[in-house]
Coordinates of C-alpha atoms and ligand atoms in Angstrom, one line a residue:
M1027 CA -53.3 75.3 63.3
T1028 CA -54.5 72.1 64.3
Q1029 CA -54.9 71.0 67.1
V1030 CA -51.9 69.0 68.5
D1031 CA -52.7 65.5 69.5
T1032 CA -49.7 63.2 70.8
S1033 CA -51.5 61.5 73.4
P1034 CA -50.4 58.0 72.9
S1035 CA -49.9 56.0 76.6
N1036 CA -46.7 54.6 77.0
F1037 CA -44.5 53.2 79.8
I1038 CA -43.2 56.8 80.5
R1039 CA -46.9 58.4 80.9
N1040 CA -47.7 55.4 82.7
I1041 CA -44.4 56.5 85.6
L1042 CA -46.0 59.8 85.3
D1043 CA -49.6 59.0 86.1
E1044 CA -48.2 57.0 88.9
D1045 CA -46.1 59.8 90.3
L1046 CA -49.1 62.4 90.1
Q1047 CA -51.5 59.9 91.5
T1048 CA -49.4 58.8 94.7
G1049 CA -48.6 62.4 94.9
K1050 CA -44.7 61.9 94.3
H1051 CA -45.0 65.0 92.4
Q1052 CA -47.9 68.1 91.9
S1053 CA -46.8 68.7 88.3
I1054 CA -44.6 67.8 85.5
Q1055 CA -41.7 69.2 83.7
T1056 CA -39.7 67.8 81.4
R1057 CA -37.2 69.3 78.8
F1058 CA -35.5 68.6 75.3
P1059 CA -32.0 69.1 75.5
P1060 CA -30.3 69.5 72.2
E1061 CA -26.8 70.2 71.8
P1062 CA -26.4 72.8 69.2
N1063 CA -24.1 71.4 67.3
G1064 CA -25.9 70.4 64.2
Y1065 CA -29.7 70.4 62.9
L1066 CA -32.0 68.1 64.4
H1067 CA -33.4 65.1 63.0
I1068 CA -36.1 63.0 62.7
G1069 CA -34.9 61.3 65.6
H1070 CA -34.9 64.2 67.9
A1071 CA -38.8 64.5 66.0
K1072 CA -39.6 61.7 68.2
S1073 CA -37.8 63.3 71.2
I1074 CA -39.6 66.6 71.1
C1075 CA -43.2 65.1 70.4
L1076 CA -42.4 62.7 73.7
N1077 CA -41.3 65.8 76.1
F1078 CA -43.4 68.5 74.6
G1079 CA -46.2 66.1 73.6
I1080 CA -46.5 65.6 77.4
A1081 CA -46.6 69.1 78.4
N1082 CA -49.4 69.4 76.4
D1083 CA -51.2 66.4 77.5
Y1084 CA -51.2 66.9 81.3
A1085 CA -52.7 69.6 83.2
N1086 CA -49.9 70.5 85.1
A1087 CA -46.9 70.2 82.7
A1088 CA -44.4 72.3 81.2
C1089 CA -41.7 71.5 79.0
N1090 CA -38.3 73.7 78.8
L1091 CA -35.8 74.0 75.8
R1092 CA -32.4 73.8 77.2
F1093 CA -29.3 74.4 74.8
D1094 CA -26.8 71.6 76.2
D1095 CA -23.7 73.6 75.6
T1096 CA -20.8 72.6 77.1
N1097 CA -18.7 71.8 74.0
P1098 CA -18.1 75.2 72.6
V1099 CA -15.7 74.0 69.7
K1100 CA -18.6 71.9 68.1
E1101 CA -21.3 74.2 68.6
D1102 CA -22.6 77.6 67.0
V1103 CA -25.3 79.8 67.3
D1104 CA -26.2 79.2 63.8
F1105 CA -27.4 75.6 65.0
V1106 CA -29.1 77.5 68.1
H1107 CA -31.7 79.3 65.7
A1108 CA -32.2 76.4 63.4
I1109 CA -33.1 74.1 66.4
Q1110 CA -35.8 77.0 67.8
K1111 CA -37.2 77.2 64.3
D1112 CA -37.7 73.6 63.9
V1113 CA -39.3 72.9 67.3
S1114 CA -41.7 75.8 66.5
W1115 CA -42.7 74.5 62.9
L1116 CA -43.0 71.1 64.7
G1117 CA -46.1 73.2 66.6
F1118 CA -44.6 72.9 70.2
K1119 CA -44.3 76.0 72.4
W1120 CA -40.9 75.8 75.3
Q1121 CA -41.9 77.1 78.7
G1122 CA -40.5 80.7 79.3
E1123 CA -37.3 81.7 77.7
V1124 CA -35.1 79.6 75.8
R1125 CA -32.3 77.9 78.1
Y1126 CA -28.9 77.1 78.1
S1127 CA -26.7 75.1 80.5
S1128 CA -24.1 77.6 80.1
N1129 CA -26.4 79.8 82.1
Y1130 CA -25.5 77.7 85.0
F1131 CA -22.0 77.8 84.6
D1132 CA -21.5 80.0 87.9
Q1133 CA -23.6 77.2 89.6
L1134 CA -22.0 74.6 88.0
Y1135 CA -18.6 76.2 89.3
A1136 CA -19.6 76.0 92.7
F1137 CA -21.0 72.4 92.9
A1138 CA -17.6 71.8 91.6
V1139 CA -15.9 73.8 94.1
E1140 CA -18.4 71.8 97.2
L1141 CA -17.3 68.4 95.6
I1142 CA -13.5 69.3 96.4
E1143 CA -14.5 70.3 99.7
T1144 CA -16.2 67.5 100.7
G1145 CA -13.0 65.5 99.2
K1146 CA -15.0 63.9 96.3
A1147 CA -13.5 65.7 93.4
Y1148 CA -9.9 66.2 92.6
V1149 CA -7.3 67.6 90.2
C1150 CA -6.0 65.0 88.0
E1151 CA -2.6 65.3 86.0
L1152 CA -2.7 62.2 83.8
N1153 CA -2.3 63.0 80.4
A1154 CA -5.0 61.5 77.8
E1155 CA -3.2 58.1 77.3
Q1156 CA -2.4 57.5 81.0
T1157 CA -5.8 58.3 81.9
R1158 CA -7.3 55.6 79.3
E1159 CA -4.7 53.0 80.7
Y1160 CA -5.7 53.4 84.6
R1161 CA -9.2 53.6 83.6
G1162 CA -8.8 49.8 83.2
N1163 CA -11.9 48.0 81.0
L1164 CA -14.8 45.9 81.2
T1165 CA -13.1 42.9 82.5
S1166 CA -10.7 44.5 84.5
P1167 CA -10.9 47.0 87.2
G1168 CA -9.1 50.7 87.0
K1169 CA -5.8 52.0 89.1
D1170 CA -6.1 55.0 91.3
S1171 CA -4.8 57.9 90.0
P1172 CA -1.6 59.1 91.9
F1173 CA -3.3 62.6 92.1
R1174 CA -6.3 61.0 94.0
N1175 CA -5.6 61.6 97.4
R1176 CA -4.4 65.2 96.9
S1177 CA -5.5 67.4 99.6
I1178 CA -8.5 69.8 99.9
A1179 CA -6.6 72.9 99.6
D1180 CA -4.5 71.6 97.1
N1181 CA -7.2 70.6 95.1
L1182 CA -9.3 74.2 95.5
D1183 CA -5.7 75.8 94.5
L1184 CA -5.2 74.2 91.2
F1185 CA -8.9 74.3 90.4
T1186 CA -8.7 78.0 91.3
R1187 CA -5.8 78.4 88.7
M1188 CA -7.5 76.2 86.2
R1189 CA -10.3 78.6 85.9
A1190 CA -7.7 81.3 85.9
G1191 CA -6.1 80.0 83.2
E1192 CA -3.1 79.1 84.3
F1193 CA -2.8 75.8 82.9
E1194 CA -2.5 74.2 79.2
E1195 CA -5.5 72.3 77.6
G1196 CA -4.9 68.6 78.5
S1197 CA -2.4 69.2 81.6
M1198 CA -5.3 68.8 84.2
M1199 CA -8.5 67.9 84.7
L1200 CA -11.1 67.8 87.5
R1201 CA -12.3 64.5 88.4
A1202 CA -15.3 62.9 90.6
K1203 CA -13.6 60.6 93.1
I1204 CA -15.9 57.5 93.2
D1205 CA -15.0 54.2 92.2
M1206 CA -12.1 53.1 89.8
A1207 CA -13.0 49.4 90.3
S1208 CA -16.6 49.9 89.6
P1209 CA -18.3 47.9 87.0
N1210 CA -19.4 50.6 85.5
M1211 CA -17.1 52.2 83.8
K1212 CA -18.4 55.4 84.0
M1213 CA -18.1 55.7 87.5
R1214 CA -14.6 55.3 87.1
D1215 CA -13.5 58.7 88.5
P1216 CA -15.5 60.5 85.9
V1217 CA -13.9 63.9 84.3
I1218 CA -16.1 66.7 85.5
Y1219 CA -14.3 69.8 84.0
R1220 CA -11.7 70.1 81.6
I1221 CA -9.8 73.1 80.1
R1222 CA -10.5 74.3 76.8
F1223 CA -9.2 77.9 75.7
A1224 CA -12.3 78.4 73.6
H1225 CA -14.5 81.1 72.8
H1226 CA -17.9 80.3 73.8
H1227 CA -21.4 81.4 71.6
Q1228 CA -23.2 82.1 74.7
T1229 CA -20.5 83.2 77.3
A1230 CA -17.6 84.5 75.1
D1231 CA -14.5 84.2 77.0
K1232 CA -15.4 84.2 80.3
W1233 CA -14.2 80.9 81.0
C1234 CA -11.3 78.5 80.0
I1235 CA -12.3 75.4 82.1
Y1236 CA -15.7 73.5 80.9
P1237 CA -17.9 71.0 82.5
M1238 CA -18.7 67.8 81.3
Y1239 CA -22.1 66.5 80.1
D1240 CA -22.7 64.2 82.7
F1241 CA -21.4 66.8 85.9
T1242 CA -23.8 69.4 84.0
H1243 CA -27.1 67.5 82.5
C1244 CA -28.2 66.4 86.5
I1245 CA -27.7 69.9 87.5
S1246 CA -28.9 71.6 84.9
D1247 CA -32.1 69.3 85.3
A1248 CA -32.1 70.1 89.1
I1249 CA -31.6 73.8 88.8
E1250 CA -35.0 73.6 86.4
G1251 CA -37.1 71.6 88.6
I1252 CA -36.9 68.8 86.0
T1253 CA -39.4 66.0 87.3
H1254 CA -38.6 63.5 84.5
S1255 CA -35.4 63.6 82.5
L1256 CA -36.1 61.4 79.5
C1257 CA -33.1 60.4 77.1
T1258 CA -32.5 57.4 74.8
L1259 CA -31.0 54.3 76.3
E1260 CA -27.4 54.7 75.5
F1261 CA -27.6 56.9 78.6
E1262 CA -28.4 54.1 81.0
D1263 CA -25.1 53.5 82.4
H1264 CA -24.6 57.2 82.7
R1265 CA -27.9 57.2 85.6
P1266 CA -25.8 55.8 88.4
L1267 CA -23.5 58.8 87.7
Y1268 CA -26.3 61.4 87.0
N1269 CA -27.7 60.5 90.2
W1270 CA -24.5 60.2 92.3
V1271 CA -23.6 63.6 91.1
L1272 CA -27.1 64.9 92.6
E1273 CA -26.8 63.0 96.0
N1274 CA -23.3 64.3 96.6
I1275 CA -24.2 68.3 96.1
S1276 CA -26.5 70.1 98.3
I1277 CA -29.3 70.5 95.6
E1278 CA -32.8 69.5 96.9
A1279 CA -34.3 68.4 93.4
K1280 CA -33.6 64.9 92.5
P1281 CA -35.0 64.7 88.7
R1282 CA -35.5 61.1 87.8
Q1283 CA -33.7 59.7 84.2
I1284 CA -36.0 57.6 82.0
E1285 CA -34.3 56.0 79.3
F1286 CA -36.0 54.6 75.9
S1287 CA -35.0 53.7 72.7
R1288 CA -33.8 55.5 69.8
L1289 CA -35.6 56.0 66.6
N1290 CA -33.8 53.9 64.2
L1291 CA -35.4 54.6 60.3
Q1292 CA -34.6 52.1 57.5
Y1293 CA -32.2 54.0 54.6
T1294 CA -31.6 56.8 56.8
L1295 CA -29.0 58.1 58.8
T1296 CA -29.8 59.5 62.5
S1297 CA -26.6 61.1 63.5
K1298 CA -25.8 64.6 63.1
R1299 CA -22.1 63.8 62.9
K1300 CA -22.5 61.4 60.0
L1301 CA -25.3 63.9 58.5
K1302 CA -22.6 66.5 58.9
A1303 CA -20.3 64.1 56.6
L1304 CA -22.6 63.9 54.1
I1305 CA -22.8 67.7 53.6
D1306 CA -19.2 67.9 54.1
E1307 CA -18.4 65.7 51.2
N1308 CA -20.9 67.2 49.2
I1309 CA -23.4 64.5 48.9
V1310 CA -26.1 66.8 49.8
T1311 CA -26.3 70.5 49.4
G1312 CA -26.5 71.3 53.1
W1313 CA -28.9 70.1 56.2
D1314 CA -31.7 71.6 54.5
D1315 CA -31.0 69.5 51.3
P1316 CA -34.8 67.8 51.1
R1317 CA -33.3 64.1 51.0
M1318 CA -32.1 64.9 54.4
P1319 CA -34.1 63.3 57.5
T1320 CA -33.4 66.6 58.9
I1321 CA -36.5 68.6 60.2
S1322 CA -35.7 71.4 58.1
G1323 CA -34.9 69.2 55.0
M1324 CA -38.0 67.7 55.7
R1325 CA -40.1 70.7 55.9
R1326 CA -38.2 71.9 52.4
R1327 CA -39.7 68.7 51.1
G1328 CA -43.0 69.4 51.9
Y1329 CA -43.4 67.3 54.9
P1330 CA -46.5 68.7 57.0
A1331 CA -45.3 69.1 60.7
A1332 CA -48.6 67.3 61.6
S1333 CA -47.1 64.0 59.5
L1334 CA -44.2 64.0 61.5
R1335 CA -46.3 64.4 64.9
E1336 CA -48.6 61.6 63.4
F1337 CA -45.2 59.6 62.6
S1338 CA -44.3 59.6 66.4
K1339 CA -47.6 58.9 67.7
R1340 CA -47.3 55.7 65.7
I1341 CA -44.4 54.6 66.6
G1342 CA -44.4 55.1 70.2
V1343 CA -42.1 54.7 72.9
T1344 CA -40.6 51.8 74.5
K1345 CA -37.5 50.4 75.4
Q1346 CA -37.0 48.1 72.7
E1347 CA -34.4 48.9 70.1
N1348 CA -36.1 48.5 66.6
T1349 CA -35.7 50.0 63.3
V1350 CA -38.7 51.6 61.4
E1351 CA -39.9 51.3 58.1
L1352 CA -39.3 54.3 55.9
A1353 CA -42.7 53.3 54.7
S1354 CA -44.7 54.2 57.6
L1355 CA -43.0 57.7 57.8
E1356 CA -44.2 58.0 54.1
A1357 CA -47.5 57.0 54.8
C1358 CA -47.9 59.2 57.4
V1359 CA -46.7 62.1 54.9
R1360 CA -49.3 60.7 52.2
E1361 CA -52.6 60.5 54.4
D1362 CA -52.1 64.1 55.5
L1363 CA -51.4 65.2 51.9
E1364 CA -53.9 63.3 50.6
A1365 CA -56.9 64.3 53.0
N1366 CA -55.1 68.1 52.9
G1367 CA -53.1 69.1 49.8
P1368 CA -54.9 71.0 47.0
R1369 CA -54.7 69.5 43.4
A1370 CA -53.5 71.0 40.7
M1371 CA -51.6 70.0 37.2
A1372 CA -48.1 69.7 36.0
V1373 CA -47.0 68.1 33.1
L1374 CA -43.0 66.7 33.9
D1375 CA -42.1 65.4 30.4
P1376 CA -44.4 67.5 27.6
I1377 CA -45.1 66.5 24.7
K1378 CA -47.6 68.8 22.7
V1379 CA -51.0 68.4 21.7
I1380 CA -53.1 70.6 19.4
I1381 CA -56.9 69.8 19.1
T1382 CA -57.3 70.6 15.6
N1383 CA -61.0 71.4 15.6
Y1384 CA -60.9 74.1 18.6
D1385 CA -60.7 77.6 17.4
E1386 CA -57.1 79.0 17.0
D1387 CA -58.8 82.6 18.4
K1388 CA -60.6 80.6 21.2
S1389 CA -59.2 80.4 24.9
E1390 CA -61.6 79.5 27.9
Q1391 CA -61.6 79.7 31.7
L1392 CA -62.8 76.0 32.9
I1393 CA -63.4 75.4 36.5
A1394 CA -61.9 73.2 38.5
P1395 CA -62.4 71.7 42.3
C1396 CA -59.5 72.7 44.2
H1397 CA -60.0 69.1 46.1
P1398 CA -62.8 66.5 45.2
K1399 CA -63.3 65.6 48.6
D1400 CA -63.3 68.9 50.5
E1401 CA -65.4 71.5 49.2
S1402 CA -64.1 74.3 51.6
M1403 CA -61.0 74.6 49.6
G1404 CA -62.9 75.9 46.8
T1405 CA -62.5 76.0 43.1
R1406 CA -59.7 77.5 40.7
T1407 CA -59.7 78.4 37.1
L1408 CA -57.9 76.3 34.5
P1409 CA -56.7 78.5 30.9
F1410 CA -57.8 76.2 27.9
S1411 CA -57.0 76.5 24.3
R1412 CA -56.0 74.9 21.3
E1413 CA -52.4 74.1 22.3
L1414 CA -52.0 72.0 25.4
Y1415 CA -49.3 69.8 27.1
I1416 CA -50.1 66.3 28.5
D1417 CA -47.2 63.9 29.4
R1418 CA -45.0 61.6 27.2
A1419 CA -46.3 58.7 29.1
D1420 CA -49.8 59.7 28.4
F1421 CA -49.6 58.5 24.7
K1422 CA -49.0 56.1 22.7
E1423 CA -49.9 54.8 19.3
V1424 CA -50.9 51.4 20.3
G1425 CA -51.1 50.2 23.8
N1426 CA -53.2 47.4 25.0
K1427 CA -56.4 47.0 27.4
Q1428 CA -54.4 48.1 30.6
Y1429 CA -53.1 51.0 28.9
K1430 CA -56.1 53.7 29.9
R1431 CA -54.3 56.7 28.5
L1432 CA -54.4 58.2 25.3
K1433 CA -53.8 56.0 21.5
L1434 CA -54.4 56.6 18.3
N1435 CA -58.0 57.0 17.3
K1436 CA -59.1 56.4 20.7
E1437 CA -60.4 58.9 23.3
V1438 CA -59.4 59.9 26.6
R1439 CA -60.9 62.4 29.3
L1440 CA -58.6 65.6 29.6
R1441 CA -58.9 65.9 33.7
N1442 CA -61.5 69.1 34.5
A1443 CA -62.1 69.3 30.8
Y1444 CA -63.1 67.5 27.4
V1445 CA -63.0 64.2 25.7
I1446 CA -60.6 64.0 23.1
R1447 CA -59.4 61.9 20.4
A1448 CA -56.2 61.0 18.8
D1449 CA -56.1 61.5 15.2
D1450 CA -52.6 61.6 14.3
F1451 CA -49.2 62.6 15.6
K1452 CA -45.5 63.9 14.5
T1453 CA -42.2 62.5 15.1
D1454 CA -38.7 64.1 15.2
E1455 CA -35.7 62.5 13.1
A1456 CA -34.8 60.2 16.2
G1457 CA -38.5 59.0 16.1
N1458 CA -39.4 60.6 19.3
I1459 CA -43.0 62.0 19.6
T1460 CA -43.1 65.5 19.1
E1461 CA -47.0 66.7 18.5
V1462 CA -50.3 64.9 19.1
H1463 CA -52.9 65.8 17.1
C1464 CA -56.7 65.5 18.4
T1465 CA -60.1 66.4 18.1
Y1466 CA -62.2 67.4 20.9
D1467 CA -66.2 67.1 21.8
A1468 CA -67.4 69.9 23.1
D1469 CA -70.4 68.6 24.3
T1470 CA -68.6 66.5 26.9
L1471 CA -67.0 69.2 29.4
G1472 CA -67.6 68.7 32.9
K1473 CA -69.3 65.1 32.6
N1474 CA -68.0 62.4 34.2
P1475 CA -66.1 59.6 32.6
E1476 CA -69.2 57.6 33.0
D1477 CA -71.9 59.8 30.7
G1478 CA -72.1 56.9 28.6
R1479 CA -69.1 57.5 26.3
K1480 CA -67.0 54.6 27.5
V1481 CA -64.0 56.8 28.2
K1482 CA -62.5 55.0 30.9
G1483 CA -59.0 57.0 30.8
V1484 CA -58.2 60.4 32.3
I1485 CA -55.1 62.8 31.9
H1486 CA -53.6 65.7 33.1
W1487 CA -52.5 68.7 31.0
V1488 CA -51.5 71.9 31.3
D1489 CA -52.7 74.5 28.7
A1490 CA -49.7 75.3 26.3
K1491 CA -49.9 78.9 25.9
I1492 CA -50.8 80.0 29.5
N1493 CA -48.7 78.2 32.3
K1494 CA -45.6 78.7 33.8
P1495 CA -42.0 76.6 33.2
A1496 CA -40.9 74.5 36.2
E1497 CA -38.2 72.2 37.1
F1498 CA -39.3 69.4 39.1
R1499 CA -37.0 67.8 41.7
I1500 CA -37.8 64.3 42.2
Y1501 CA -36.4 62.9 45.0
D1502 CA -36.1 59.2 46.4
R1503 CA -34.7 57.7 49.4
L1504 CA -30.6 58.5 49.7
F1505 CA -29.1 55.0 50.2
L1506 CA -29.9 52.1 48.8
V1507 CA -28.7 49.8 51.8
D1508 CA -31.3 49.3 54.6
N1509 CA -28.9 50.4 57.5
P1510 CA -26.3 53.0 56.3
A1511 CA -24.7 53.6 59.7
A1512 CA -23.1 50.1 59.4
E1513 CA -21.8 51.0 55.8
E1514 CA -17.9 51.5 55.8
N1515 CA -17.6 53.4 52.5
I1516 CA -20.7 55.6 52.6
H1517 CA -20.3 56.6 48.7
T1518 CA -20.9 52.8 47.7
A1519 CA -24.1 52.6 49.5
L1520 CA -26.1 56.1 47.8
N1521 CA -28.7 55.8 45.6
P1522 CA -27.3 57.5 42.5
E1523 CA -31.1 58.5 41.4
S1524 CA -31.8 60.0 44.6
L1525 CA -32.4 63.3 42.9
V1526 CA -33.8 63.5 39.3
V1527 CA -34.7 66.6 37.6
Q1528 CA -37.2 67.1 35.1
K1529 CA -38.4 70.4 33.1
G1530 CA -42.0 70.8 32.2
F1531 CA -44.8 73.2 32.9
V1532 CA -47.5 73.9 35.7
E1533 CA -50.9 75.1 35.6
I1534 CA -50.6 79.1 35.9
N1535 CA -52.3 79.3 39.4
L1536 CA -49.1 77.7 40.8
V1537 CA -47.1 80.9 40.6
E1538 CA -49.3 81.5 44.0
A1539 CA -48.3 78.3 45.9
V1540 CA -46.5 79.0 49.2
A1541 CA -43.1 77.4 49.5
E1542 CA -43.2 74.3 51.6
K1543 CA -46.7 73.4 51.1
A1544 CA -47.5 70.6 49.0
Y1545 CA -49.9 70.0 46.2
Q1546 CA -51.0 67.1 44.5
F1547 CA -50.2 67.2 41.1
E1548 CA -52.8 65.0 39.8
R1549 CA -51.2 61.5 38.8
E1550 CA -47.9 62.7 39.2
G1551 CA -47.3 62.8 43.2
Y1552 CA -46.8 65.3 46.0
F1553 CA -45.0 68.3 45.4
C1554 CA -44.3 71.8 47.4
T1555 CA -42.4 74.7 46.1
D1556 CA -39.1 74.9 46.7
S1557 CA -38.1 77.7 49.6
K1558 CA -34.9 78.1 48.5
D1559 CA -34.2 78.1 44.7
S1560 CA -38.0 78.9 43.2
T1561 CA -38.5 82.4 42.0
V1562 CA -41.2 83.8 39.6
D1563 CA -39.3 83.0 36.5
N1564 CA -37.9 79.9 37.6
L1565 CA -40.2 78.1 39.6
V1566 CA -38.9 75.2 41.2
F1567 CA -40.8 72.2 42.8
N1568 CA -39.6 69.4 44.8
R1569 CA -41.4 66.3 45.1
T1570 CA -42.7 65.3 48.9
A1571 CA -43.8 61.9 48.3
A1572 CA -44.8 59.9 45.2
L1573 CA -48.5 59.4 44.8
R1574 CA -48.1 55.5 46.0
A1575 CA -45.2 53.7 48.2
T1576 CA -42.8 52.6 45.2
F1577 CA -40.6 50.1 47.8
Ligands
ATP1403 P1 -26.9 63.0 67.4 O1 -26.6 61.3 67.8 O2 -27.6 62.7 66.1 O3 -25.6 63.7 67.6 P2 -27.5 63.5 70.3 O4 -28.5 62.5 70.9 O5 -26.0 63.8 70.2 O6 -28.0 63.1 68.7 P3 -28.5 65.5 71.2 O7 -28.7 66.9 70.5 O8 -27.8 65.7 72.5 O9 -28.0 64.9 69.8 O10 -29.9 65.1 71.6 C1 -30.9 65.5 71.8 C2 -32.0 64.6 72.7 O11 -32.4 64.0 71.4 C3 -31.7 63.8 73.6 O12 -32.5 63.9 74.4 C4 -31.7 62.8 72.4 O13 -31.7 61.5 73.1 C5 -33.0 63.1 71.8 N1 -32.2 61.9 70.5 C6 -31.2 62.3 69.4 N2 -31.6 61.0 68.5 C7 -32.5 60.6 68.9 C8 -33.2 59.2 68.1 N3 -32.6 59.3 67.3 N4 -34.4 59.3 68.6 C9 -34.9 59.3 69.3 N5 -34.2 60.7 70.4 C10 -33.0 61.1 70.0
MG1404 MG1 -24.6 64.4 71.9

């Protein structure tokens, strides 16, 4: 694998440098903490590259993969597996075993008991509506819950019985006793445990109370010795709570939470919940639909992992909210594939060419480079015979000077093969061209278009006898609007042409194409074999990207 390079300087790395210089830390420990309630998307890729990139670049650093699994109702072990696959595919290694917040449920429970014992947590019986009412709002302070001053003994008793399953869901919760008048709503006696009679993918039926995110995350960080807990800006006002919990329990480590702005991408949804809705409404075929901005979707589409790392590097890490142009992601993909994608030929909208002066029984094996600039990729052989396919758009009866393809009575070069001249053509009843009759010049094989023949145009082709029929899935952006997240009705924002299917032929060599590894189909775009639907008898190719930016 190529060297993973993720080393831009940014404000977070400046903080790390300083903490190392001042001796505050001897080593750096980060974590990537996905909730296993969906597949990872391009926004997560940013966070992964940041956290694991630091672990790679600093001498004494490591990054944990920790599933933030405190909400069993929405989580699933399939997501746990998919997330691990995605992180590995991106080229990163987590330290040691995969971790789970649920590994710490016993410790979390003990810390909750400790808070009760020190008078800093209480069992509250307000229902959801009352709790909201008591919390106040941004302009007015909250009111103390009538249960706030329960005795420690009562609280201990009730919390023990909550755990034992004596009370119904929603009837009780454990809350931190902080400040109902705090200007920060998160500090108004936040809930730290709730009752949920739910089966958990890791702890099965051991628990019927589950800790809340804000209580769990900081303690999990501290237990794992995380030095810098990097998260997105929406957690900024959670930070006082993060610190409050750690200051009020007997735990040594004091990880520091640092926020950065999340990735927003033009024409793209970056919310698992909204992506899931696309699946539920059958707008896409699943989490790994090649139009999805999920890591699995982009992988299936043929995006190289290195191009996603490069993208993360280019967008950088700041505290500024902004929206990145989709074109810049595609540019990273194209640059990678231009350099690393082997060349091949495919005809997506075929018409037949008959070379009338080519012997009917003859066939040749022409040699073609797999990459025009990278000899290390070697060569391939292309069968060539009397009948070929070319693209419908590459022949016209008449065409102006700009049309540098095949015209009647004019010459064009077949890529990696001969110069041909169009002499005649046939049409069907509707007037569509079905066949072009050409003659070839046997003396022009392997010569450049500048060989004195003034043949400017080069077109691609596939042998009509030895080839593979193929289905091409031409993808475009899923949404026509810049910010689909702001749409009320997502259906009207959809691009009706986000998937167009074409049927044609590919050169025979592509039977061996590895799924998800993109080729440049000459003059057509970058394409890879679909990992799910392609079979030897029915090859399916996904268009990874067009050759040039289309918008
Ligand atoms: P979603 O809103 O899609 O559900 P999330 O933040 O709830 O995302 P988590 O699984 O909780 O998803 O996220 C794991 C990590 O990835 C968190 O640290 C989160 O801050 C980060 N992350 C999620 N979305 C983005 C994004 N768009 N840009 C950068 N980081 C992100
Ligand atoms: Mg979340």
